[in-house]
CSV table of C-alpha atoms in Angstrom, one decimal:
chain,number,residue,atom,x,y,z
W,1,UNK,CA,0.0,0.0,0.0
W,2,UNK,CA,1.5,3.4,-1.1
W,3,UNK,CA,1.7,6.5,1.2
W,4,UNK,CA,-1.3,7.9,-0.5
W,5,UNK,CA,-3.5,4.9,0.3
W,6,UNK,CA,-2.2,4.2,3.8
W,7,UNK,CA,-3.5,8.1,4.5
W,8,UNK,CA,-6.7,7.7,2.0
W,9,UNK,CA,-7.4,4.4,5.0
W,10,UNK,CA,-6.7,6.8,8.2
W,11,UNK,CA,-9.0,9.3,6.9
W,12,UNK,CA,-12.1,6.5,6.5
W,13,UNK,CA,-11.1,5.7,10.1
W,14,UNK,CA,-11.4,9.2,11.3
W,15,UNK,CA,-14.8,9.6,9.2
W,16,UNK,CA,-15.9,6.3,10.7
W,17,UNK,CA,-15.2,7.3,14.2
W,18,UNK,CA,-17.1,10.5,13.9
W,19,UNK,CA,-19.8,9.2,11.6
W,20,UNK,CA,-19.1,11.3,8.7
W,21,UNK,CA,-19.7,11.1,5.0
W,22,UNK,CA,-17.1,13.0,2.5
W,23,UNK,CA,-17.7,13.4,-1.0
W,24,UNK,CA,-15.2,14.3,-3.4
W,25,UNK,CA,-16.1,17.2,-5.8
W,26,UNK,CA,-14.3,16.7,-9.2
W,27,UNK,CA,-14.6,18.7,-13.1
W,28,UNK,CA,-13.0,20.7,-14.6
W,29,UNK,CA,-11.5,24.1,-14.1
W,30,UNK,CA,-14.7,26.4,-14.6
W,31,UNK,CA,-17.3,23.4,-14.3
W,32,UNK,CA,-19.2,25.3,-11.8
W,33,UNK,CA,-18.1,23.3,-8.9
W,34,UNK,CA,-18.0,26.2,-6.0
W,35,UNK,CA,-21.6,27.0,-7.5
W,36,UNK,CA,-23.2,24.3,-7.2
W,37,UNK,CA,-22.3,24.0,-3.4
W,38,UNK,CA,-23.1,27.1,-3.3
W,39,UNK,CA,-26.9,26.4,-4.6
W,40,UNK,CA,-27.3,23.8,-2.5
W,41,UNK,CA,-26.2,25.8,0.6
W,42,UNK,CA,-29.7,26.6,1.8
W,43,UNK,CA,-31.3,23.0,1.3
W,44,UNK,CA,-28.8,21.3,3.1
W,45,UNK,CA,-28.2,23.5,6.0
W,46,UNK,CA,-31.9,22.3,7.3
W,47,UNK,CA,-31.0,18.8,7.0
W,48,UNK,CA,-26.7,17.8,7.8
W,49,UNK,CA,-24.0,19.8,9.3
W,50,UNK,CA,-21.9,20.1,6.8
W,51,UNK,CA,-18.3,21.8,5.9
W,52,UNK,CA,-16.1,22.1,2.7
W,53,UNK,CA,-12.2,21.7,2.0
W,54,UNK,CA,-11.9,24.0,-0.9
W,55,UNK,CA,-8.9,22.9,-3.1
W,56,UNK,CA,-6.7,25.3,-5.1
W,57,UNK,CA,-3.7,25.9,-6.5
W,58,UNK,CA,-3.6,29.1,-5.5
W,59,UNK,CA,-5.9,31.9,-4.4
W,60,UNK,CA,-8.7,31.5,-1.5
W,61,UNK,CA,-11.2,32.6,-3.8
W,62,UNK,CA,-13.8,29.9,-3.8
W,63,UNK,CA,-13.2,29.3,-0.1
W,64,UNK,CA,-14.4,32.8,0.5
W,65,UNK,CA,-17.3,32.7,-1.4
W,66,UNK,CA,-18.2,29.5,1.2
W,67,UNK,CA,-17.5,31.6,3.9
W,68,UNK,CA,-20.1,34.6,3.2
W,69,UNK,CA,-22.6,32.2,2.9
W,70,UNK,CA,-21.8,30.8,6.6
W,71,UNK,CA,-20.5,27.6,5.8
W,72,UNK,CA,-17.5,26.0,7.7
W,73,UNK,CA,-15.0,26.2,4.9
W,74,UNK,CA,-11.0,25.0,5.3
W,75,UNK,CA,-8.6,26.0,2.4
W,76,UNK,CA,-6.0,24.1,1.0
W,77,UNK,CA,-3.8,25.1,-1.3
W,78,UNK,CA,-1.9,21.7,-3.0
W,79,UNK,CA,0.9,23.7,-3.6
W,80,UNK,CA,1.5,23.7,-7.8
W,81,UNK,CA,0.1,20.0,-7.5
W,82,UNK,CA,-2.7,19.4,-9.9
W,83,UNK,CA,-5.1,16.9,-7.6
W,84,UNK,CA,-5.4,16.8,-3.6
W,85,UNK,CA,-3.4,14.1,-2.0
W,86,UNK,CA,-4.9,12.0,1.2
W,87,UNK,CA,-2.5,13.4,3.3
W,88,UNK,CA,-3.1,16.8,2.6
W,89,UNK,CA,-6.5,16.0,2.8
W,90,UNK,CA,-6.0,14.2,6.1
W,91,UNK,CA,-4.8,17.1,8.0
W,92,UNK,CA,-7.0,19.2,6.8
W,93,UNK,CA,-9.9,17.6,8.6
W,94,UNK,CA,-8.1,18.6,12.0
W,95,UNK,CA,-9.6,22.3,11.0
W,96,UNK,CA,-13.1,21.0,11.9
W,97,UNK,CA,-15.0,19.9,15.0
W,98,UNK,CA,-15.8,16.9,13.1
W,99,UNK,CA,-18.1,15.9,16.3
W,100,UNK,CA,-20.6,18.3,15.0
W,101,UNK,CA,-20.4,17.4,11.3
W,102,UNK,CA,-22.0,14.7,9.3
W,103,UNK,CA,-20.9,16.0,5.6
W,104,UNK,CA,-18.0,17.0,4.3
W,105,UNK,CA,-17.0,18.1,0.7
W,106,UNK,CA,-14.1,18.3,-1.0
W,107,UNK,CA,-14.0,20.7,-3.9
W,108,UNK,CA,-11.1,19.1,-6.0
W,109,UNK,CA,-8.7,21.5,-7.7
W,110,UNK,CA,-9.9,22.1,-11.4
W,111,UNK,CA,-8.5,19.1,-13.3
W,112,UNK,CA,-10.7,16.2,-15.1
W,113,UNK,CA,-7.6,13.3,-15.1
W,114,UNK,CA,-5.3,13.7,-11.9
W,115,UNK,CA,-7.9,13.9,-9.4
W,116,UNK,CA,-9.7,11.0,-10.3
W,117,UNK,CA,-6.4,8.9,-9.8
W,118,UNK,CA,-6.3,9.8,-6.4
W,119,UNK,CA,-8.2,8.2,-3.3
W,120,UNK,CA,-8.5,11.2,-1.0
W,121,UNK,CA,-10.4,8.7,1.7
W,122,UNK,CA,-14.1,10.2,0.3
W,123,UNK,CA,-17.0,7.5,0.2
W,124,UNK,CA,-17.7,8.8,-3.4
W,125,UNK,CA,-16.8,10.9,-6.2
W,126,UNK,CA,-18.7,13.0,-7.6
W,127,UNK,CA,-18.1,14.3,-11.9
W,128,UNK,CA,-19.1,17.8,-12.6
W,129,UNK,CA,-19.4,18.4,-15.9
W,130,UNK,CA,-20.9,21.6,-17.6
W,131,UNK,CA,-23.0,21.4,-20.7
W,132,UNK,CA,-20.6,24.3,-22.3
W,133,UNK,CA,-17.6,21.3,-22.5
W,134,UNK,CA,-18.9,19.3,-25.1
W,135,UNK,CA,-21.2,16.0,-24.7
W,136,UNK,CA,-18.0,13.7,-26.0
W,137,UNK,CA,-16.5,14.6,-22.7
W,138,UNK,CA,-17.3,11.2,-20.9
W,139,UNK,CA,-15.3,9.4,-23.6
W,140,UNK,CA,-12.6,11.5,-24.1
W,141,UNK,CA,-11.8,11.6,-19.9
W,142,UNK,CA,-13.6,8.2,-18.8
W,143,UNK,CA,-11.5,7.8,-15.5
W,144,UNK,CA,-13.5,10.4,-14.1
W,145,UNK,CA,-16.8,9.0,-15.0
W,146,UNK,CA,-15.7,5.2,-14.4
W,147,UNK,CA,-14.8,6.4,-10.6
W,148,UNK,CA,-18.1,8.3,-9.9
W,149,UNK,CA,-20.8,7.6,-8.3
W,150,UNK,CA,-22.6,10.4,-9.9
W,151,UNK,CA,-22.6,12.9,-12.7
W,152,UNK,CA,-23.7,16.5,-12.5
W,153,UNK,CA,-24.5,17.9,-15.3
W,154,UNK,CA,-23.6,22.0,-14.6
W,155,UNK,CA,-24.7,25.2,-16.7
W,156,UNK,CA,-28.2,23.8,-18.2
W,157,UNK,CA,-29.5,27.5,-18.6
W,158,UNK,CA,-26.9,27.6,-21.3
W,159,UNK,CA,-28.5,24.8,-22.7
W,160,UNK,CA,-30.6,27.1,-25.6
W,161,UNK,CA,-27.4,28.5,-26.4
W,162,UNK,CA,-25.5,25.6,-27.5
W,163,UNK,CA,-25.0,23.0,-30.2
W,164,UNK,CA,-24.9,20.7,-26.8
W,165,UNK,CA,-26.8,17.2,-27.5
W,166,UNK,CA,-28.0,16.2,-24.4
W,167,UNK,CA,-29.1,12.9,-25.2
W,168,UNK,CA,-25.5,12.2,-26.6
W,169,UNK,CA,-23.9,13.2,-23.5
W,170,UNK,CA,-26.5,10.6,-21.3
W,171,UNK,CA,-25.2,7.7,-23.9
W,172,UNK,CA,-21.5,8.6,-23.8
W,173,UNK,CA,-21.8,8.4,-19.7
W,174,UNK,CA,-24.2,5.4,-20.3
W,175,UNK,CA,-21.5,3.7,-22.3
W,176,UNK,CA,-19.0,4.5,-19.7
W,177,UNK,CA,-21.0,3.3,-16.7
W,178,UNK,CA,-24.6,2.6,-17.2
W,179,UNK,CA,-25.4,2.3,-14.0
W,180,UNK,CA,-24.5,6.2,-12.9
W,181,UNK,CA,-27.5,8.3,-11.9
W,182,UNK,CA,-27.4,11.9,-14.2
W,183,UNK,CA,-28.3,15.1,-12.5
W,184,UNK,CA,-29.1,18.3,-14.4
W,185,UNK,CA,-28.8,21.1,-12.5
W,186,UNK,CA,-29.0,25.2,-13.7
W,187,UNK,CA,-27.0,26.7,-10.2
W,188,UNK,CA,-28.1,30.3,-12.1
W,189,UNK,CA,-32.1,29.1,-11.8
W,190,UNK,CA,-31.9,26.6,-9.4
W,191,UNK,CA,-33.1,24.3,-11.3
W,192,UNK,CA,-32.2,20.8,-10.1
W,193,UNK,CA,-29.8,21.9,-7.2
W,194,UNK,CA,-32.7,20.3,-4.7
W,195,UNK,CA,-33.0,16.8,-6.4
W,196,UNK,CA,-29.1,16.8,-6.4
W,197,UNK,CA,-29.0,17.9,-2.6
W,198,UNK,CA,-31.7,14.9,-1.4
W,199,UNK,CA,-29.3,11.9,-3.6
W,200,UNK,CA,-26.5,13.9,-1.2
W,201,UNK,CA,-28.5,13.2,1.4
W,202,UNK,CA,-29.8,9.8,0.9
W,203,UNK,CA,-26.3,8.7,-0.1
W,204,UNK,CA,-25.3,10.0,3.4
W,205,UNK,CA,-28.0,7.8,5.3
W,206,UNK,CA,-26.9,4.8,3.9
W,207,UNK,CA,-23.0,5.5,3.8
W,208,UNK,CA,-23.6,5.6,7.7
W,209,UNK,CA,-25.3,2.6,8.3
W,210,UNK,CA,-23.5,0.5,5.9
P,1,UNK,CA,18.6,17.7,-17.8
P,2,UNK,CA,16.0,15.3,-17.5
P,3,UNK,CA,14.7,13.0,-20.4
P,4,UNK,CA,11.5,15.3,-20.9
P,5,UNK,CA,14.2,17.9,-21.6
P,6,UNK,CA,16.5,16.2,-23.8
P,7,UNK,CA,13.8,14.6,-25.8
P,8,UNK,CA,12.3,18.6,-25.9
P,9,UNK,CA,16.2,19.7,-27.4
P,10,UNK,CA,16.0,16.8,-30.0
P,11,UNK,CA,12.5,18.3,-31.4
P,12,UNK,CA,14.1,21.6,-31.0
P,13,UNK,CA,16.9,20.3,-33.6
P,14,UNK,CA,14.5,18.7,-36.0
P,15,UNK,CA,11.8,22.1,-36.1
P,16,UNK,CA,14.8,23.8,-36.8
P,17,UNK,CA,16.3,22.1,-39.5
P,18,UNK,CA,13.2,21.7,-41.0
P,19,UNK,CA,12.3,25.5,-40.6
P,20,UNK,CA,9.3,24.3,-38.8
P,21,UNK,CA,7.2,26.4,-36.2
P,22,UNK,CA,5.5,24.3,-33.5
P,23,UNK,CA,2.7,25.9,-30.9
P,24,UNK,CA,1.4,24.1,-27.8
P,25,UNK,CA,-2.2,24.5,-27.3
P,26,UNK,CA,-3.3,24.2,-23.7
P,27,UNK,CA,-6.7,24.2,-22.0
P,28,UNK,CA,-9.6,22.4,-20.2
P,29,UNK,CA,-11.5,19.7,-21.6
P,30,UNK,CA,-14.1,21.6,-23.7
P,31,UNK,CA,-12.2,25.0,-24.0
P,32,UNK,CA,-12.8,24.8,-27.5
P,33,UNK,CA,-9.0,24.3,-28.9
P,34,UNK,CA,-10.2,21.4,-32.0
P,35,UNK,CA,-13.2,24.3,-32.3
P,36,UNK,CA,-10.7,27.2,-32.5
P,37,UNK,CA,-8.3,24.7,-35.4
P,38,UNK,CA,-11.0,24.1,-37.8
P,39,UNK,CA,-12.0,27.8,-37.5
P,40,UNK,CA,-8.5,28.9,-38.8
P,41,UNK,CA,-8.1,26.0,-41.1
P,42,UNK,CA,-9.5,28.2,-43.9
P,43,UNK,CA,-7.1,30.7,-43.6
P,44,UNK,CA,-4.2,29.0,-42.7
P,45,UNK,CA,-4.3,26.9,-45.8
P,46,UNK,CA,-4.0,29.8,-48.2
P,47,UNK,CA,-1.0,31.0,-46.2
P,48,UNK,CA,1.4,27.8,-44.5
P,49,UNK,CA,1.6,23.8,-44.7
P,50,UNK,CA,0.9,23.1,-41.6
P,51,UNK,CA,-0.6,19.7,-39.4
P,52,UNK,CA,-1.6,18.7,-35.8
P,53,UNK,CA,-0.7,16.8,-33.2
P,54,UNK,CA,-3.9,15.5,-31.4
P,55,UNK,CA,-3.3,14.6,-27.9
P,56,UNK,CA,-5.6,13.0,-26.0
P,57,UNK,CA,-6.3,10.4,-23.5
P,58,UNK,CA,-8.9,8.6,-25.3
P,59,UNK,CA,-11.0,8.4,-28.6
P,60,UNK,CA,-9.4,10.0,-31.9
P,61,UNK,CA,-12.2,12.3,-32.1
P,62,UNK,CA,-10.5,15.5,-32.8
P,63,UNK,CA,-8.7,14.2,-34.9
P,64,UNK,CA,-10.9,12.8,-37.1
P,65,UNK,CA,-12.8,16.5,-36.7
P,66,UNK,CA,-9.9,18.0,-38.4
P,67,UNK,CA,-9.3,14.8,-40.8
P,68,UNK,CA,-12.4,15.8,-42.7
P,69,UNK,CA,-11.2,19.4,-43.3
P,70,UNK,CA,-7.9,18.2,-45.1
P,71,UNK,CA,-5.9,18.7,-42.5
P,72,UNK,CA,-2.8,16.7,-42.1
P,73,UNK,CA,-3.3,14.7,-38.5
P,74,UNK,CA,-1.8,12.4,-36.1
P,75,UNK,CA,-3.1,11.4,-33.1
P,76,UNK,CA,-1.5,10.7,-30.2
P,77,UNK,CA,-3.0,8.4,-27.4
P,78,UNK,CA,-1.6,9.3,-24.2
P,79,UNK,CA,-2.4,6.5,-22.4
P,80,UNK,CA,-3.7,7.3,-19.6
P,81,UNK,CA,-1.5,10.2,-18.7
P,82,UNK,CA,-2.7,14.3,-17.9
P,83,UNK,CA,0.0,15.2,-20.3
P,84,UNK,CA,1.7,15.3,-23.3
P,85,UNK,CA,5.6,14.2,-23.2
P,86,UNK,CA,8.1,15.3,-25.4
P,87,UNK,CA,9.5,11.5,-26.6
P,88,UNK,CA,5.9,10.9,-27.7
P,89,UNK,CA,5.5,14.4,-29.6
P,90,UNK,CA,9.2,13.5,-30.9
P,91,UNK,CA,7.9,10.3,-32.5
P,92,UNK,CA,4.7,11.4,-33.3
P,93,UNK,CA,6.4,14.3,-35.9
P,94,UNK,CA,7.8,11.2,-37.5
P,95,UNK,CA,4.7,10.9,-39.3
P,96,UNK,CA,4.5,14.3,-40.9
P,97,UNK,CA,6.4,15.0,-44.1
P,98,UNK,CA,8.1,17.4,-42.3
P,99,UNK,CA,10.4,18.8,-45.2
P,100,UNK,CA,6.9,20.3,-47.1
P,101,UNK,CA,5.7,21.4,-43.3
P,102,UNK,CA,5.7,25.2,-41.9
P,103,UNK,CA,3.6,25.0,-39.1
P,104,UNK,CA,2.8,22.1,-36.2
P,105,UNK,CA,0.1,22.9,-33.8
P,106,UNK,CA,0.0,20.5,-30.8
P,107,UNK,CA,-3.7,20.0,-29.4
P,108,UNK,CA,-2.8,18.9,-25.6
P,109,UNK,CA,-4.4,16.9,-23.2
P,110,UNK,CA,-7.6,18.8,-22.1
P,111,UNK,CA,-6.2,20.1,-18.8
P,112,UNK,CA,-5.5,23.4,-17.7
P,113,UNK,CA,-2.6,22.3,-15.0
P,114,UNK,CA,0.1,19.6,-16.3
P,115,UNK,CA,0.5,19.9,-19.7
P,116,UNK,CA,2.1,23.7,-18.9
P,117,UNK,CA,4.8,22.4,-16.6
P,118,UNK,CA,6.2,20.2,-19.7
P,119,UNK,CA,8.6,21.4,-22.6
P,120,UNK,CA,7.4,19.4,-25.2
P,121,UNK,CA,10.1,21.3,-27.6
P,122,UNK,CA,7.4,23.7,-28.7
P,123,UNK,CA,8.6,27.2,-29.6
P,124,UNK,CA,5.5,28.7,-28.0
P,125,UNK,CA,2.5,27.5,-25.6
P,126,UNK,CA,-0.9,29.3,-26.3
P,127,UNK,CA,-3.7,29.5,-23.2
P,128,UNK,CA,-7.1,28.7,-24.2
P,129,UNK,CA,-9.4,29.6,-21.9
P,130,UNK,CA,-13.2,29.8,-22.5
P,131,UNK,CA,-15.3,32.4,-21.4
P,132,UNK,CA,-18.0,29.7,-19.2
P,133,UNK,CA,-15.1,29.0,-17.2
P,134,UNK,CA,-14.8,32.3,-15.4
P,135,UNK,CA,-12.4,35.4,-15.2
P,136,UNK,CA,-11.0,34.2,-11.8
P,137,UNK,CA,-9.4,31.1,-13.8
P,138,UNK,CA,-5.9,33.3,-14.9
P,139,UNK,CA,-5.2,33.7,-10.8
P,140,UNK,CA,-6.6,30.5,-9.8
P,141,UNK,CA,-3.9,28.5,-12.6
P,142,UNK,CA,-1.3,30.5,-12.7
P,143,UNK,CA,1.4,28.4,-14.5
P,144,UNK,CA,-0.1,28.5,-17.4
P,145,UNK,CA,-0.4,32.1,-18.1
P,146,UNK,CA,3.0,32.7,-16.8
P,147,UNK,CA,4.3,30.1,-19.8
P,148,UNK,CA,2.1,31.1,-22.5
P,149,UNK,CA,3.1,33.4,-25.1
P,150,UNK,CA,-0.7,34.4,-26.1
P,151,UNK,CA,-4.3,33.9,-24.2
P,152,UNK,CA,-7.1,33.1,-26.8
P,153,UNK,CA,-10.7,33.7,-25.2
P,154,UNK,CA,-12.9,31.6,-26.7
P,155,UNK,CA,-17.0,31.0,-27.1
P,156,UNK,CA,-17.2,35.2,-26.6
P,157,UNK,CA,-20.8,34.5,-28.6
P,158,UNK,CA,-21.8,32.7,-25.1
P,159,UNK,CA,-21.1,36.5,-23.7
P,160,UNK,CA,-24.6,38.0,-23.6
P,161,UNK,CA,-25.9,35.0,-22.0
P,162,UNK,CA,-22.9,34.7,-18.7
P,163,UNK,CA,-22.0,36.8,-15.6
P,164,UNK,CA,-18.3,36.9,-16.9
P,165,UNK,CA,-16.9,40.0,-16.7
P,166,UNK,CA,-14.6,40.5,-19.5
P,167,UNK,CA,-12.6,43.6,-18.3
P,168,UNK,CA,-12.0,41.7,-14.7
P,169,UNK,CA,-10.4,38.6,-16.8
P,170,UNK,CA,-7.9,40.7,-19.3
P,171,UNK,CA,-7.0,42.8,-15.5
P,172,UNK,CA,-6.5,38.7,-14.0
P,173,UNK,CA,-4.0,37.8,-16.9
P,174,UNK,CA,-2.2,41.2,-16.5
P,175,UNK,CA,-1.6,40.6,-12.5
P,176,UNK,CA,0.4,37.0,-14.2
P,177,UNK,CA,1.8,38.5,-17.3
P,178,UNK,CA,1.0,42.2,-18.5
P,179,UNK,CA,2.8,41.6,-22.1
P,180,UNK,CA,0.5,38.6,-23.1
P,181,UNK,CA,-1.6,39.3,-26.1
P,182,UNK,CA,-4.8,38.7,-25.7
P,183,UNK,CA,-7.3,36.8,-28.2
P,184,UNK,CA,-11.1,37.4,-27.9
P,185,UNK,CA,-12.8,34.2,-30.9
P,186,UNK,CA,-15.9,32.8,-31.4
P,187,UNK,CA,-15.2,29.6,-33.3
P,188,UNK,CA,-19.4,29.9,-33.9
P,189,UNK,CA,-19.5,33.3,-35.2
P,190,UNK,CA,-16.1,33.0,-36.5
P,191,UNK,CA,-15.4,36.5,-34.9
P,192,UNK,CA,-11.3,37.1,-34.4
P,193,UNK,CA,-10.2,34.1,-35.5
P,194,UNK,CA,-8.8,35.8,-38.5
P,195,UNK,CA,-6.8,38.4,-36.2
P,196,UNK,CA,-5.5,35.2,-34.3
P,197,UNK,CA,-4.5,33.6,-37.3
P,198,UNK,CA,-2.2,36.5,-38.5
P,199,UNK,CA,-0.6,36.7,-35.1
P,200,UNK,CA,0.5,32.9,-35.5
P,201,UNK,CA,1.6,33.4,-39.3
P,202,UNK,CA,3.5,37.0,-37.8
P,203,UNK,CA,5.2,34.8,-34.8
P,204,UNK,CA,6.6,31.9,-37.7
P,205,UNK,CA,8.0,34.2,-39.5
P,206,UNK,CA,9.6,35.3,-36.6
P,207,UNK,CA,10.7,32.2,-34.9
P,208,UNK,CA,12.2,31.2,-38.3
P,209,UNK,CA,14.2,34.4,-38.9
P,210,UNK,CA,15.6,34.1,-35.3
């Protein structure tokens, strides 16, 4: 077992102990990743206690627009590296009062390959993809989507705007993984954001009494 | 110097005893980059020989996108890796009649972080940076800008219907590098991809008179 993983195994300890489900935000730079937690800010504050480990290469950017919004938010910067690594990770989680928390989500630095290589310790990874990309996406990157145990699909307001087949896109990720449930969500309207948040949710219950 | 390096110095050689110009294009998945090709393919044909250098992960999509527009191609398969290396650019040129060649534009991995830390023996690296993907993204991946010898914006027809504030982006790749030219193209509209054209056709004649 490799550094990585031996840290990736400490972490599911800790979240065992403290009964806590992580999920691991990944997509692209620009995919609308900080938005859609953002969107979903509201919904889930009524049901978990959550907190987010905003990844970047540099800047604090996205972890201060986490902040105004109230939510516990710890910033790591992975230091020129292009994906978070467990340990990193690992400490990380000493920022919170993880007693009080049951979710915690890692926003991934901006990268559709290197992060999906990495086991970070999460229960699940999560794609973001926006519509703006290009529905061949899937195929072209399918580590990400092979890894996931969801796809959201970001930007749909753009949707009249763009030569975007939606149907393609559900195939490509279909014929990566046909099994992976698909959620549009419009972080702008709000479409979506709420049936996204209760799979969050529901995924939660069950990691926990798995 | 590494292998990466020396494998960058013996393209280096072969570009130059050929008289060849080779640019590096780097973004995200979905940037637009094959989009942004085909739109200068037109104009580029009455003016240089030139081919590309697909890189990706998976599929030979792009490629085949430029294949049907006469475009000299080979595609290179990654496997598996966030990057391009500069042995498997050196091969790839192998292909190429490169005596009747002016011009080599390498398509890179779709990933805004790791393909701008490697020399690939390219005499310039151009950002591509859609507008969807914000103006914070310059700050947030620095590297990139700071290697780059030109930024193309693209999908600026997408403008009307986004928050992006275009001024705040050109002021973001200033704070990395307040000398980089800056390219605004819809690939749709076909809108500056003419004025980014000429620049590339200005810089050959330049790199090959140096």
């Amino acid at each position: 077992m490799g550094a990585n993983e031996k840290w990736a195994a400490t972490t599911r300890t800790l979240l065992a102990e403290n009964r806590i489900v992580m999920l691991n935000l990944i997509g692209s730079p620009g995919a609308g990743k900080t938005l859609l937690l953002e969107s979903m800010v509201e919904h889930l504050n009524k049901e978990a206690r959550f907190a987010v480990l905003e990844g970047d290469i540099e800047t604090t950017r996205d972890a201060e627009r986490l902040d105004i919004l109230g939510v516990p938010v710890s910033q790591l910067l992975s230091g020129g590296s292009c994906h978070l690594e467990a340990k990193l990770v690992n400490h990380a989680l000493a920022d919170f009062p993880l007693a009080n928390l049951d979710l915690v989500f890692v926003e991934n630095v901006g990268n559709m390959v290197c992060p999906a290589e990495f086991d970070i310790g999460e229960h699940a990874k999560i794609a973001v993809l926006s519509v703006t990309e290009g529905e061949d996406k899937p195929l072209k990157y399918p580590l990400l989507f092979r890894e996931a145990s969801a796809v959201v699909l970001t930007k749909t307001d753009l949707l009249p705007h763009l030569t975007f087949n939606l149907q393609a896109c559900r195939d490509n990720i279909a014929q990566v993984d046909a099994s992976l449930p698909i959620f549009e969500v419009s972080a702008q309207t709000g479409d979506g954001a709420q049936a996204f948040t209760e799979w969050v949710l529901q995924q939660a219950v069950g990691y926990r009494s798995a």
